[in-house]
CSV table of C-alpha atoms and ligand atoms in Angstrom, one decimal:
chain,number,residue,atom,x,y,z
O,28,MET,CA,35.7,-0.7,-11.2
O,29,ILE,CA,32.2,0.4,-9.7
O,30,TYR,CA,30.3,-2.5,-8.5
O,31,PHE,CA,26.3,-1.9,-8.1
O,32,ASN,CA,25.4,-6.0,-8.6
O,33,ASN,CA,25.3,-6.5,-4.7
O,34,ALA,CA,22.1,-7.9,-4.6
O,35,ALA,CA,23.3,-10.5,-6.4
O,36,THR,CA,25.7,-11.0,-4.4
O,37,SER,CA,27.4,-8.8,-2.2
O,38,TYR,CA,31.3,-7.4,-3.1
O,39,PRO,CA,33.1,-5.8,-1.8
O,40,LYS,CA,33.4,-7.7,1.5
O,41,PRO,CA,33.4,-7.2,4.8
O,42,PRO,CA,37.9,-7.0,6.3
O,43,ASN,CA,36.9,-8.6,9.1
O,44,VAL,CA,34.4,-11.5,6.2
O,45,LYS,CA,38.2,-11.4,4.9
O,46,LEU,CA,40.1,-12.2,7.8
O,47,ALA,CA,37.9,-15.3,8.9
O,48,VAL,CA,38.2,-16.8,6.3
O,49,ASN,CA,42.1,-16.4,6.1
O,50,ASP,CA,42.1,-18.1,9.5
O,51,TYR,CA,40.2,-20.9,8.7
O,52,PHE,CA,42.9,-22.1,7.2
O,53,ASN,CA,45.1,-22.3,10.4
O,54,HIS,CA,43.0,-23.9,12.6
O,55,TYR,CA,42.1,-28.3,11.9
O,56,PRO,CA,39.0,-28.9,10.4
O,57,VAL,CA,36.0,-28.5,12.8
O,58,GLY,CA,32.6,-29.8,12.4
O,59,GLN,CA,29.6,-30.6,14.0
O,60,ASN,CA,29.6,-34.1,16.1
O,61,ARG,CA,32.5,-35.2,13.6
O,62,ASN,CA,35.8,-34.8,15.8
O,63,GLN,CA,36.1,-34.5,19.3
O,64,LEU,CA,38.5,-31.4,19.9
O,65,GLY,CA,36.8,-30.1,23.3
O,66,GLY,CA,35.0,-26.5,23.7
O,67,GLU,CA,31.8,-25.5,22.2
O,68,ASP,CA,31.1,-26.8,19.2
O,69,LEU,CA,31.7,-24.2,16.2
O,70,ILE,CA,28.9,-24.3,14.5
O,71,LEU,CA,26.8,-24.2,17.3
O,72,ASN,CA,28.3,-21.6,18.6
O,73,ILE,CA,28.1,-19.4,15.1
O,74,ARG,CA,24.6,-20.9,15.3
O,75,LYS,CA,23.6,-18.7,18.0
O,76,ARG,CA,24.6,-15.8,17.2
O,77,ILE,CA,23.0,-15.8,13.7
O,78,ALA,CA,19.9,-17.3,16.2
O,79,LYS,CA,20.0,-14.1,18.2
O,80,PHE,CA,20.5,-11.6,15.1
O,81,LEU,CA,17.6,-12.6,14.1
O,82,GLY,CA,15.5,-12.8,17.5
O,83,ILE,CA,15.5,-16.7,16.9
O,84,LYS,CA,14.7,-18.2,21.2
O,85,ASN,CA,16.1,-21.8,20.1
O,86,CYS,CA,18.9,-21.9,18.0
O,87,ASN,CA,18.3,-25.7,16.9
O,88,ASN,CA,15.3,-23.7,14.9
O,89,LEU,CA,17.9,-22.5,12.1
O,90,PHE,CA,19.3,-25.0,9.6
O,91,PHE,CA,22.0,-24.1,7.0
O,92,THR,CA,21.7,-24.3,3.5
O,93,SER,CA,23.2,-23.5,0.3
O,94,GLY,CA,21.1,-20.4,0.2
O,95,ALA,CA,17.8,-18.9,0.0
O,96,THR,CA,17.5,-21.8,-3.1
O,97,GLU,CA,17.7,-24.7,-0.9
O,98,GLY,CA,16.7,-23.2,2.2
O,99,LEU,CA,13.1,-22.6,-0.4
O,100,ASN,CA,13.5,-25.6,-1.7
O,101,LEU,CA,13.4,-27.1,1.7
O,102,LEU,CA,10.3,-25.7,3.1
O,103,ILE,CA,8.4,-25.8,-0.4
O,104,ALA,CA,9.0,-29.5,-1.0
O,105,GLY,CA,8.9,-30.8,2.4
O,106,LEU,CA,5.3,-29.2,2.8
O,107,ASN,CA,3.0,-32.2,3.9
O,108,VAL,CA,0.3,-31.6,1.2
O,109,GLU,CA,-2.0,-33.7,-1.3
O,110,GLU,CA,-3.5,-33.2,-4.9
O,111,GLY,CA,-6.0,-30.0,-4.7
O,112,ASP,CA,-4.3,-28.7,-1.4
O,113,HIS,CA,-4.7,-25.2,-1.9
O,114,LEU,CA,-1.1,-22.6,-1.8
O,115,VAL,CA,-0.8,-18.9,-2.7
O,116,THR,CA,2.1,-17.3,-3.9
O,117,THR,CA,2.9,-13.6,-5.4
O,118,GLU,CA,4.1,-12.0,-8.8
O,119,ASN,CA,7.0,-10.8,-6.7
O,120,GLU,CA,8.6,-14.5,-6.2
O,121,HIS,CA,11.9,-15.6,-7.6
O,122,ASN,CA,12.6,-18.4,-9.3
O,123,SER,CA,12.8,-20.2,-6.1
O,124,VAL,CA,9.8,-20.0,-5.0
O,125,LEU,CA,7.7,-20.4,-8.1
O,126,ARG,CA,9.4,-23.7,-9.3
O,127,PRO,CA,9.7,-25.3,-6.0
O,128,LEU,CA,6.5,-24.3,-6.3
O,129,TYR,CA,5.4,-25.3,-10.4
O,130,ARG,CA,7.3,-28.7,-9.5
O,131,LEU,CA,4.3,-29.5,-6.9
O,132,ILE,CA,1.8,-28.3,-9.6
O,133,GLU,CA,3.0,-30.9,-11.5
O,134,THR,CA,4.5,-33.8,-9.0
O,135,LYS,CA,1.1,-33.3,-6.7
O,136,LYS,CA,-1.5,-32.1,-8.9
O,137,ILE,CA,-1.7,-28.2,-6.1
O,138,LYS,CA,-3.9,-25.6,-6.6
O,139,LEU,CA,-1.5,-22.2,-7.1
O,140,ASP,CA,-3.2,-18.6,-7.1
O,141,ILE,CA,0.0,-16.4,-7.4
O,142,VAL,CA,-1.5,-12.9,-6.2
O,143,ALA,CA,-0.7,-9.5,-9.1
O,144,THR,CA,0.9,-7.3,-8.1
O,145,ASN,CA,0.0,-3.6,-9.8
O,146,GLU,CA,2.1,-2.2,-13.0
O,147,TYR,CA,4.5,-0.9,-10.0
O,148,GLY,CA,5.2,-4.0,-8.4
O,149,ILE,CA,2.6,-3.1,-5.5
O,150,ILE,CA,0.8,-5.7,-3.6
O,151,ASN,CA,-0.4,-5.3,-0.4
O,152,VAL,CA,-1.4,-7.3,2.4
O,153,SER,CA,-5.6,-7.3,2.1
O,154,ASP,CA,-4.6,-8.4,-2.5
O,155,ILE,CA,-3.1,-11.1,-0.9
O,156,ILE,CA,-5.2,-12.2,1.9
O,157,LYS,CA,-8.4,-12.2,-0.9
O,158,TYR,CA,-7.2,-15.2,-2.0
O,159,VAL,CA,-6.3,-16.6,1.1
O,160,ASN,CA,-9.0,-18.9,2.6
O,161,SER,CA,-9.5,-22.0,5.4
O,162,GLU,CA,-8.5,-25.0,3.1
O,163,THR,CA,-5.4,-22.5,2.3
O,164,LYS,CA,-1.7,-24.7,3.6
O,165,ALA,CA,0.6,-22.0,2.9
O,166,VAL,CA,1.3,-18.9,1.1
O,167,ILE,CA,4.7,-17.8,-0.3
O,168,VAL,CA,6.0,-14.9,0.2
O,169,ASN,CA,9.3,-12.3,-0.9
O,170,HIS,CA,9.8,-9.8,1.4
O,171,VAL,CA,12.0,-7.7,-0.2
O,172,SER,CA,11.4,-8.0,-4.2
O,173,ASN,CA,14.3,-8.1,-5.7
O,174,VAL,CA,13.5,-6.7,-9.4
O,175,THR,CA,11.6,-3.5,-7.4
O,176,GLY,CA,13.2,-3.8,-4.7
O,177,PHE,CA,9.1,-3.2,-2.4
O,178,THR,CA,8.5,-4.3,1.0
O,179,LEU,CA,5.9,-6.1,1.5
O,180,ASP,CA,5.0,-6.2,5.3
O,181,ILE,CA,5.1,-9.9,6.3
O,182,GLU,CA,4.0,-9.0,9.9
O,183,GLN,CA,0.7,-7.9,9.2
O,184,LEU,CA,0.0,-10.4,6.7
O,185,ALA,CA,1.3,-13.7,8.9
O,186,LEU,CA,-1.2,-11.4,11.5
O,187,GLN,CA,-3.7,-11.6,9.2
O,188,ILE,CA,-3.5,-14.8,7.3
O,189,LYS,CA,-3.7,-16.5,10.9
O,190,GLN,CA,-6.8,-15.3,11.5
O,191,LYS,CA,-8.7,-17.0,8.9
O,192,SER,CA,-6.4,-20.0,7.8
O,193,LYS,CA,-3.7,-22.7,9.5
O,194,ALA,CA,-1.9,-22.0,6.7
O,195,ILE,CA,1.8,-22.1,6.6
O,196,ILE,CA,3.6,-19.0,6.0
O,197,ILE,CA,6.8,-19.2,4.1
O,198,VAL,CA,8.9,-16.1,3.2
O,199,ASP,CA,12.2,-15.4,1.5
O,200,GLY,CA,14.0,-13.2,2.4
O,201,SER,CA,17.0,-13.1,0.7
O,202,GLN,CA,16.9,-9.1,-0.3
O,203,SER,CA,15.5,-8.5,3.6
O,204,VAL,CA,18.2,-9.7,6.3
O,205,GLY,CA,21.0,-7.5,6.8
O,206,TYR,CA,18.5,-4.4,5.8
O,207,LEU,CA,15.5,-5.0,7.9
O,208,PRO,CA,15.5,-5.3,11.3
O,209,ILE,CA,13.5,-9.1,11.7
O,210,ASP,CA,12.3,-10.6,14.7
O,211,LEU,CA,11.1,-13.3,13.8
O,212,SER,CA,10.3,-14.3,18.0
O,213,ARG,CA,8.6,-11.2,18.2
O,214,MET,CA,7.1,-12.1,14.4
O,215,ASN,CA,5.9,-15.8,15.9
O,216,ALA,CA,2.8,-15.7,12.8
O,217,ILE,CA,5.6,-16.1,10.5
O,218,ASP,CA,6.2,-20.6,9.9
O,219,ALA,CA,9.8,-20.2,7.7
O,220,PHE,CA,11.7,-18.0,7.3
O,221,ALA,CA,14.7,-18.8,4.2
O,222,PHE,CA,17.4,-16.8,3.1
O,223,SER,CA,20.9,-16.2,1.2
O,224,GLY,CA,24.1,-15.2,3.1
O,225,HIS,CA,26.3,-14.4,0.4
O,226,LYS,CA,23.7,-11.0,-0.7
O,227,SER,CA,23.4,-8.4,2.2
O,228,LEU,CA,24.7,-11.1,5.2
O,229,TRP,CA,27.4,-10.5,3.2
O,230,ALA,CA,28.7,-14.0,3.6
O,231,LEU,CA,30.8,-16.7,1.0
O,232,GLU,CA,28.8,-17.9,-1.6
O,233,GLY,CA,27.1,-21.0,-1.5
O,234,ILE,CA,26.2,-20.8,2.7
O,235,GLY,CA,22.4,-19.8,3.7
O,236,ALA,CA,20.3,-20.9,6.2
O,237,VAL,CA,16.1,-21.6,6.8
O,238,TYR,CA,14.2,-21.2,9.8
O,239,ILE,CA,11.6,-23.3,10.7
O,240,SER,CA,8.9,-22.3,13.7
O,241,GLU,CA,8.4,-25.0,16.4
O,242,SER,CA,4.5,-24.4,15.5
O,243,LEU,CA,5.5,-26.9,12.3
O,244,ILE,CA,8.5,-28.5,14.0
O,245,ASN,CA,5.9,-29.9,17.3
O,246,SER,CA,9.0,-30.7,19.2
O,247,ASP,CA,7.7,-33.1,22.1
O,248,GLN,CA,10.6,-34.3,24.4
O,249,ASN,CA,13.2,-35.0,21.8
O,250,LYS,CA,10.4,-36.8,20.2
O,251,ILE,CA,8.9,-34.7,16.5
O,252,ALA,CA,6.5,-35.4,14.0
O,253,PRO,CA,8.5,-33.0,12.2
O,254,LEU,CA,5.2,-30.8,9.2
O,255,ILE,CA,8.6,-30.3,7.5
O,256,ALA,CA,10.2,-33.3,5.3
O,257,PRO,CA,14.1,-33.4,4.9
O,258,LEU,CA,14.7,-32.0,1.7
O,259,LYS,CA,17.8,-35.3,1.6
O,260,VAL,CA,19.3,-37.2,4.8
O,261,GLY,CA,22.3,-38.7,5.2
O,262,GLY,CA,25.4,-39.0,7.7
O,263,THR,CA,24.3,-36.3,10.3
O,264,GLY,CA,27.7,-37.2,12.6
O,265,VAL,CA,25.1,-39.0,15.7
O,266,LYS,CA,23.1,-42.3,15.7
O,267,SER,CA,25.7,-43.7,13.3
O,268,GLU,CA,24.2,-47.3,14.1
O,269,SER,CA,20.5,-46.3,12.9
O,270,LEU,CA,19.3,-46.7,9.3
O,271,LYS,CA,16.4,-44.3,9.1
O,272,GLN,CA,17.3,-40.2,9.6
O,273,PRO,CA,17.7,-39.5,13.9
O,274,THR,CA,14.8,-36.6,14.4
O,275,GLU,CA,16.9,-34.3,17.0
O,276,LEU,CA,17.2,-30.7,15.7
O,277,PRO,CA,19.1,-29.4,14.1
O,278,ILE,CA,20.8,-32.5,12.2
O,279,TYR,CA,17.0,-34.0,11.2
O,280,TYR,CA,17.9,-31.2,8.7
O,281,GLU,CA,21.5,-30.6,7.9
O,282,SER,CA,22.9,-34.0,6.6
O,283,GLY,CA,26.6,-34.0,5.0
O,284,THR,CA,29.4,-31.9,5.7
O,285,GLN,CA,28.6,-28.4,6.4
O,286,ASN,CA,29.6,-25.3,4.4
O,287,ILE,CA,31.8,-25.1,7.2
O,288,ILE,CA,33.7,-21.8,5.5
O,289,GLY,CA,30.6,-20.6,4.4
O,290,ILE,CA,29.2,-20.7,8.1
O,291,ILE,CA,32.2,-19.1,9.7
O,292,SER,CA,32.5,-16.1,6.7
O,293,LEU,CA,28.7,-16.2,7.7
O,294,ALA,CA,29.1,-15.2,11.5
O,295,ALA,CA,31.4,-13.7,10.9
O,296,GLY,CA,28.9,-11.0,8.2
O,297,VAL,CA,27.3,-10.5,10.9
O,298,ASP,CA,29.1,-10.0,13.4
O,299,PHE,CA,30.1,-6.7,10.6
O,300,ILE,CA,26.6,-5.7,10.9
O,301,THR,CA,26.0,-6.3,14.8
O,302,SER,CA,29.4,-3.6,14.6
O,303,ILE,CA,28.6,-1.2,12.5
O,304,GLY,CA,24.4,-1.2,13.7
O,305,LEU,CA,21.8,-2.3,11.2
O,306,GLU,CA,20.4,1.0,11.0
O,307,LYS,CA,23.2,2.3,10.3
O,308,ILE,CA,23.7,0.5,7.6
O,309,ASN,CA,20.1,0.9,7.0
O,310,GLN,CA,19.9,4.6,6.6
O,311,ARG,CA,23.6,4.6,4.6
O,312,VAL,CA,22.0,2.7,2.5
O,313,SER,CA,18.2,4.5,1.7
O,314,VAL,CA,20.5,7.5,1.8
O,315,LEU,CA,22.3,6.1,-1.6
O,316,SER,CA,19.4,4.9,-3.1
O,317,ASP,CA,17.5,8.4,-3.0
O,318,TYR,CA,20.4,9.6,-4.4
O,319,LEU,CA,20.3,7.4,-7.2
O,320,VAL,CA,16.5,6.9,-8.3
O,321,ASP,CA,16.3,10.9,-8.0
O,322,LYS,CA,18.9,11.4,-10.3
O,323,LEU,CA,17.7,8.8,-12.5
O,324,GLN,CA,14.1,10.2,-12.2
O,325,ALA,CA,14.9,13.6,-13.8
O,326,MET,CA,15.9,11.8,-17.1
O,327,PRO,CA,12.5,11.7,-19.0
O,328,GLU,CA,14.3,8.7,-21.0
O,329,ILE,CA,14.4,6.4,-17.5
O,330,ILE,CA,11.9,4.0,-17.1
O,331,SER,CA,11.7,2.4,-13.1
O,332,PRO,CA,9.0,1.8,-10.8
O,333,SER,CA,10.9,2.4,-8.4
O,334,PHE,CA,9.1,6.1,-9.4
O,335,GLU,CA,6.8,4.3,-7.6
O,336,ILE,CA,7.5,3.0,-4.5
O,337,GLU,CA,9.5,3.1,-1.0
O,338,ILE,CA,12.1,1.5,-1.9
O,339,LYS,CA,13.7,0.3,2.2
O,340,ASN,CA,16.6,-1.2,0.7
O,341,SER,CA,19.4,-0.6,-1.9
O,342,ILE,CA,17.7,-2.2,-5.4
O,343,ILE,CA,16.5,0.1,-8.5
O,344,SER,CA,15.6,-1.2,-11.3
O,345,PHE,CA,14.9,0.7,-14.6
O,346,ASN,CA,14.7,1.0,-18.4
O,347,ILE,CA,16.4,3.1,-20.7
O,348,LEU,CA,13.8,4.3,-23.4
O,349,ASN,CA,15.0,2.6,-26.7
O,350,HIS,CA,17.6,0.8,-25.8
O,351,ASP,CA,18.3,-2.3,-25.3
O,352,PRO,CA,18.9,-3.2,-21.2
O,353,SER,CA,21.8,-6.6,-22.1
O,354,GLU,CA,23.3,-3.9,-24.8
O,355,VAL,CA,23.4,-0.8,-22.0
O,356,ALA,CA,24.8,-3.5,-19.1
O,357,PHE,CA,27.5,-4.3,-21.5
O,358,ILE,CA,28.6,-1.1,-22.4
O,359,LEU,CA,28.1,0.1,-18.8
O,360,SER,CA,30.6,-2.9,-17.8
O,361,ASN,CA,32.9,-2.8,-21.0
O,362,SER,CA,33.4,0.8,-21.6
O,363,PHE,CA,32.7,2.3,-17.8
O,364,ASP,CA,34.1,-0.4,-16.0
O,365,ILE,CA,30.4,-0.2,-13.8
O,366,ILE,CA,29.3,-3.8,-13.2
O,367,VAL,CA,24.8,-4.3,-13.2
O,368,ARG,CA,22.9,-7.0,-14.1
O,369,GLU,CA,20.3,-7.1,-16.5
O,370,GLY,CA,17.8,-9.4,-17.0
O,371,LEU,CA,14.9,-10.7,-15.6
O,372,HIS,CA,17.0,-11.2,-12.6
O,373,CYS,CA,15.2,-14.7,-12.0
O,374,ALA,CA,12.4,-13.2,-11.5
O,375,PRO,CA,9.8,-13.7,-15.1
O,376,LEU,CA,6.4,-12.9,-13.4
O,377,ILE,CA,7.4,-9.4,-11.6
O,378,SER,CA,8.7,-8.8,-15.0
O,379,LYS,CA,6.2,-9.2,-17.4
O,380,ARG,CA,4.0,-7.5,-14.5
O,381,LEU,CA,6.0,-4.4,-14.6
O,382,GLY,CA,6.2,-4.1,-18.4
O,383,PHE,CA,9.8,-5.5,-18.4
O,384,PHE,CA,9.6,-8.5,-20.4
O,385,PRO,CA,11.3,-9.9,-22.4
O,386,LYS,CA,13.9,-8.3,-22.4
O,387,GLY,CA,14.1,-7.4,-18.8
O,388,SER,CA,15.7,-4.9,-16.9
O,389,ILE,CA,19.1,-3.7,-15.8
O,390,ARG,CA,19.6,-3.4,-11.8
O,391,VAL,CA,21.1,-1.5,-9.5
O,392,GLY,CA,21.8,-3.1,-6.3
O,393,LEU,CA,23.7,-0.5,-3.8
O,394,SER,CA,25.6,-1.5,-0.7
O,395,TYR,CA,27.3,-0.1,2.7
O,396,PHE,CA,30.5,0.2,1.0
O,397,ASN,CA,29.0,2.2,-2.8
O,398,THR,CA,29.5,6.2,-2.6
O,399,GLU,CA,27.7,9.3,-3.9
O,400,GLY,CA,31.3,10.0,-6.6
O,401,GLU,CA,30.2,6.3,-7.5
O,402,ILE,CA,26.6,7.1,-8.4
O,403,ASP,CA,27.5,10.3,-10.0
O,404,PHE,CA,29.8,8.2,-12.2
O,405,PHE,CA,27.8,5.9,-13.1
O,406,ILE,CA,25.0,8.7,-14.5
O,407,ASP,CA,27.2,10.6,-16.0
O,408,SER,CA,27.4,7.3,-18.0
O,409,ILE,CA,24.0,6.8,-18.2
O,410,LYS,CA,23.6,10.1,-20.0
O,411,LYS,CA,26.6,9.2,-22.2
O,412,ILE,CA,24.6,5.9,-23.2
O,413,ILE,CA,22.2,8.0,-24.1
O,414,SER,CA,22.7,11.3,-25.9
O,415,SER,CA,25.4,8.8,-28.4
O,416,LYS,CA,22.0,7.4,-29.7
O,417,CYS,CA,23.3,3.7,-28.9
D,17,MET,CA,44.0,-11.8,-36.7
D,18,ILE,CA,43.2,-15.0,-35.9
D,19,ILE,CA,40.2,-16.5,-34.2
D,20,ILE,CA,41.7,-18.6,-31.3
D,21,ASN,CA,37.8,-19.4,-29.3
D,22,ILE,CA,34.6,-19.2,-29.8
D,23,SER,CA,32.0,-20.2,-27.2
D,24,ILE,CA,28.5,-19.6,-26.1
D,25,LYS,CA,27.5,-17.0,-23.8
D,26,GLU,CA,23.3,-17.2,-24.2
D,27,ASP,CA,21.3,-19.8,-25.9
D,28,CYS,CA,18.2,-17.8,-26.0
D,29,LEU,CA,14.2,-19.2,-26.2
D,30,ASP,CA,13.4,-17.6,-29.0
D,31,SER,CA,15.8,-18.0,-32.6
D,32,THR,CA,18.9,-16.3,-31.2
D,33,ILE,CA,21.9,-17.5,-30.0
D,34,ILE,CA,24.9,-15.1,-28.6
D,35,LYS,CA,28.2,-16.3,-29.0
D,36,GLU,CA,31.3,-14.5,-28.2
D,37,PHE,CA,35.0,-15.1,-30.6
D,38,ALA,CA,38.3,-14.3,-28.8
D,39,PHE,CA,41.1,-12.7,-30.7
D,40,ASP,CA,44.9,-14.0,-30.6
D,41,GLN,CA,45.2,-9.9,-30.8
D,42,SER,CA,43.4,-6.8,-28.7
D,43,ILE,CA,41.0,-5.8,-31.4
D,44,ASN,CA,42.6,-2.1,-33.2
D,45,ARG,CA,40.1,0.8,-35.0
D,46,GLU,CA,41.7,-0.8,-37.9
D,47,TYR,CA,40.3,-4.0,-37.4
D,48,ILE,CA,36.9,-2.0,-35.7
D,49,ASN,CA,36.9,-0.6,-39.6
D,50,TYR,CA,37.3,-4.1,-41.7
D,51,LEU,CA,34.0,-6.1,-39.3
D,52,GLY,CA,32.5,-2.3,-40.4
D,53,LYS,CA,32.3,-3.2,-44.1
D,54,LEU,CA,30.6,-6.4,-43.0
D,55,GLY,CA,26.4,-3.9,-42.4
D,56,SER,CA,26.1,-0.3,-40.8
D,57,MET,CA,28.3,0.1,-37.9
D,58,GLN,CA,28.2,2.3,-34.9
D,59,TYR,CA,31.4,3.6,-32.6
D,60,PHE,CA,31.5,5.6,-29.8
D,61,PRO,CA,35.4,6.7,-29.8
D,62,GLU,CA,33.8,9.1,-26.6
D,63,PHE,CA,33.1,6.9,-24.2
D,64,PRO,CA,36.5,6.0,-21.5
D,65,LYS,CA,36.5,2.2,-23.6
D,66,PRO,CA,35.3,3.2,-27.7
D,67,PHE,CA,32.4,0.6,-27.8
D,68,PHE,CA,31.3,-0.8,-31.5
D,69,SER,CA,28.6,-2.0,-33.0
D,70,ILE,CA,28.0,-3.9,-36.7
D,71,ILE,CA,24.5,-4.9,-37.3
D,72,VAL,CA,23.9,-6.7,-40.2
D,73,ASP,CA,20.4,-7.1,-41.4
D,74,ARG,CA,18.6,-11.0,-40.2
D,75,GLU,CA,21.8,-11.7,-39.9
D,76,PHE,CA,23.7,-11.0,-37.0
D,77,LYS,CA,25.0,-8.0,-34.7
D,78,ILE,CA,28.2,-7.5,-33.2
D,79,LYS,CA,29.2,-5.8,-30.3
D,80,GLY,CA,32.8,-4.9,-29.2
D,81,ILE,CA,35.2,-3.0,-26.8
D,82,GLU,CA,38.7,-1.3,-28.7
D,83,GLY,CA,41.4,-2.7,-27.1
D,84,GLU,CA,40.0,-5.7,-26.4
D,85,LYS,CA,40.8,-9.4,-27.8
D,86,THR,CA,36.4,-10.9,-27.8
D,87,ILE,CA,33.5,-9.5,-29.9
D,88,ARG,CA,30.3,-11.3,-29.2
D,89,ILE,CA,27.5,-11.7,-32.1
D,90,ILE,CA,23.8,-11.7,-31.6
D,91,PHE,CA,22.8,-13.9,-34.1
D,92,ASP,CA,19.3,-13.8,-35.4
D,93,ASN,CA,18.4,-17.4,-36.5
D,94,LYS,CA,20.3,-20.3,-34.4
D,95,ASN,CA,20.4,-22.3,-36.9
D,96,ASP,CA,21.6,-20.7,-39.8
D,97,LEU,CA,25.5,-22.3,-39.4
D,98,GLU,CA,26.3,-20.9,-43.1
D,99,VAL,CA,26.3,-17.4,-41.5
D,100,GLU,CA,28.8,-17.9,-39.0
D,101,LYS,CA,30.8,-19.6,-40.9
D,102,ARG,CA,31.3,-16.9,-42.9
D,103,LEU,CA,31.8,-14.8,-40.7
D,104,ILE,CA,34.5,-16.5,-39.0
D,105,LEU,CA,36.4,-16.7,-42.7
D,106,PHE,CA,35.7,-12.8,-42.6
D,107,CYS,CA,37.2,-12.0,-39.4
D,108,ASN,CA,40.6,-14.5,-40.2
D,109,ARG,CA,40.7,-12.8,-43.5
D,110,PHE,CA,42.7,-9.7,-41.8
D,111,THR,CA,46.6,-9.1,-41.2
D,112,LEU,CA,47.5,-6.1,-39.8
H,26,PLP,C1,14.2,-12.7,-3.5
H,26,PLP,C2,15.2,-14.0,-4.1
H,26,PLP,N1,15.0,-15.5,-3.5
H,26,PLP,C3,16.0,-16.2,-4.0
H,26,PLP,C4,17.4,-16.3,-4.4
H,26,PLP,C5,18.2,-17.0,-4.1
H,26,PLP,O1,19.4,-16.7,-3.5
H,26,PLP,P1,20.4,-17.6,-3.3
H,26,PLP,O2,21.2,-16.9,-4.1
H,26,PLP,O3,21.3,-18.2,-1.8
H,26,PLP,O4,20.0,-19.9,-3.7
H,26,PLP,C6,17.8,-14.8,-4.3
H,26,PLP,C7,18.4,-14.5,-5.4
H,26,PLP,O5,19.1,-13.8,-5.9
H,26,PLP,C8,16.2,-13.9,-4.4
H,26,PLP,O6,16.9,-12.3,-5.1
């Protein structure tokens, strides 16, 4: 089987991730503030390692979630906004941003500007900046589009926004983390960054994290006046005598028993990336992406925004003229044993902009483990599908 | 051939619905030809696992793979249960 659906979830996972997950069963349960086994808390240790990987100075600004969806819900639903407040987002967003924002329109009557991309899914920093004014409360953007692979210059964007307004800048890093270097202490104009673990960080499904910068948390001698409310409150393992949610970090945002096995897999995934080197992974995947794009581009029946944009990661979407993407994906999977993703990829606005609505497109999500041989077989299969006129 | 399970794969926003019929046996060429009597059939033996589709205008489209035990049916009108009933009867009537 050829697996080209890594932008949804990566497969296979690296051997050390499998080992770490298996090893979990050989030990007594551990959990933050919930046992007295001695030694450094496992979760604290992992939190430090992941914070280091992302250039986060204080690991207590990193909070584990069930994935990017939960992280983005936390950040968007937790925003301190009122009726009439102005927010900005783009057409490149995933439903995990669009739906929480639409809920804010319904519940809080906020005003939302959705910045359009061009016909290839490209959006410039200046396009977004035009919509930001001194009244804007938050700007929420996707770092790398999960449909086109387009990369937004989030560092530039954040810097320019800060010159114009006090807006909170929230980034969805689901498709960039693990491929592109992320140094959040350098990119310090970014206020919050949410991501998934199960894609290019190689972790299990059901784990992700969110970073919230010091500027939003306002810590003051252990007393915090958070600008982002927690999504859930409940058991934290400390200060159990109080009926109010403790305000210490990180537990303020992490009520309930943690997904320990997911967290362990995330640490192992990050270890894998560090052992190979992020740059090497990025280079390898870029070589594969270029190889695939070149071959697709040579076929006149293929329509793809990737022919117009510089892909810095592993995502390539396309359609075949006069072919239904769901049928192509069905044939690829069932006749050729190739797994791709088809449909709107939970990103309806960009699919519309690209002319891929309502049927969507076929998406290839490559990984470090894919090969040129697999791409050759995939291209041959596409050619067979085209020539069969099915 | 007997249908042993029917499941909904996708309930689309438009009027269509995609269902999967699972059979008690694998679908062979003979059965594909039998289903082909329903409408216009396409069969692709050149694919590693042969793919077939059958379109019955304004009613449904069947997609399947020779050797597998399931077919997918895209019904044009999810509210027209008569069409589904007739198709089930037709599928079950064939004996190998
Ligand atoms: C850009 C983007 N944002 C958010 C998500 C949601 O991620 P998760 O599955 O971790 O909730 C995805 C995953 O499909 C994505 O591609």
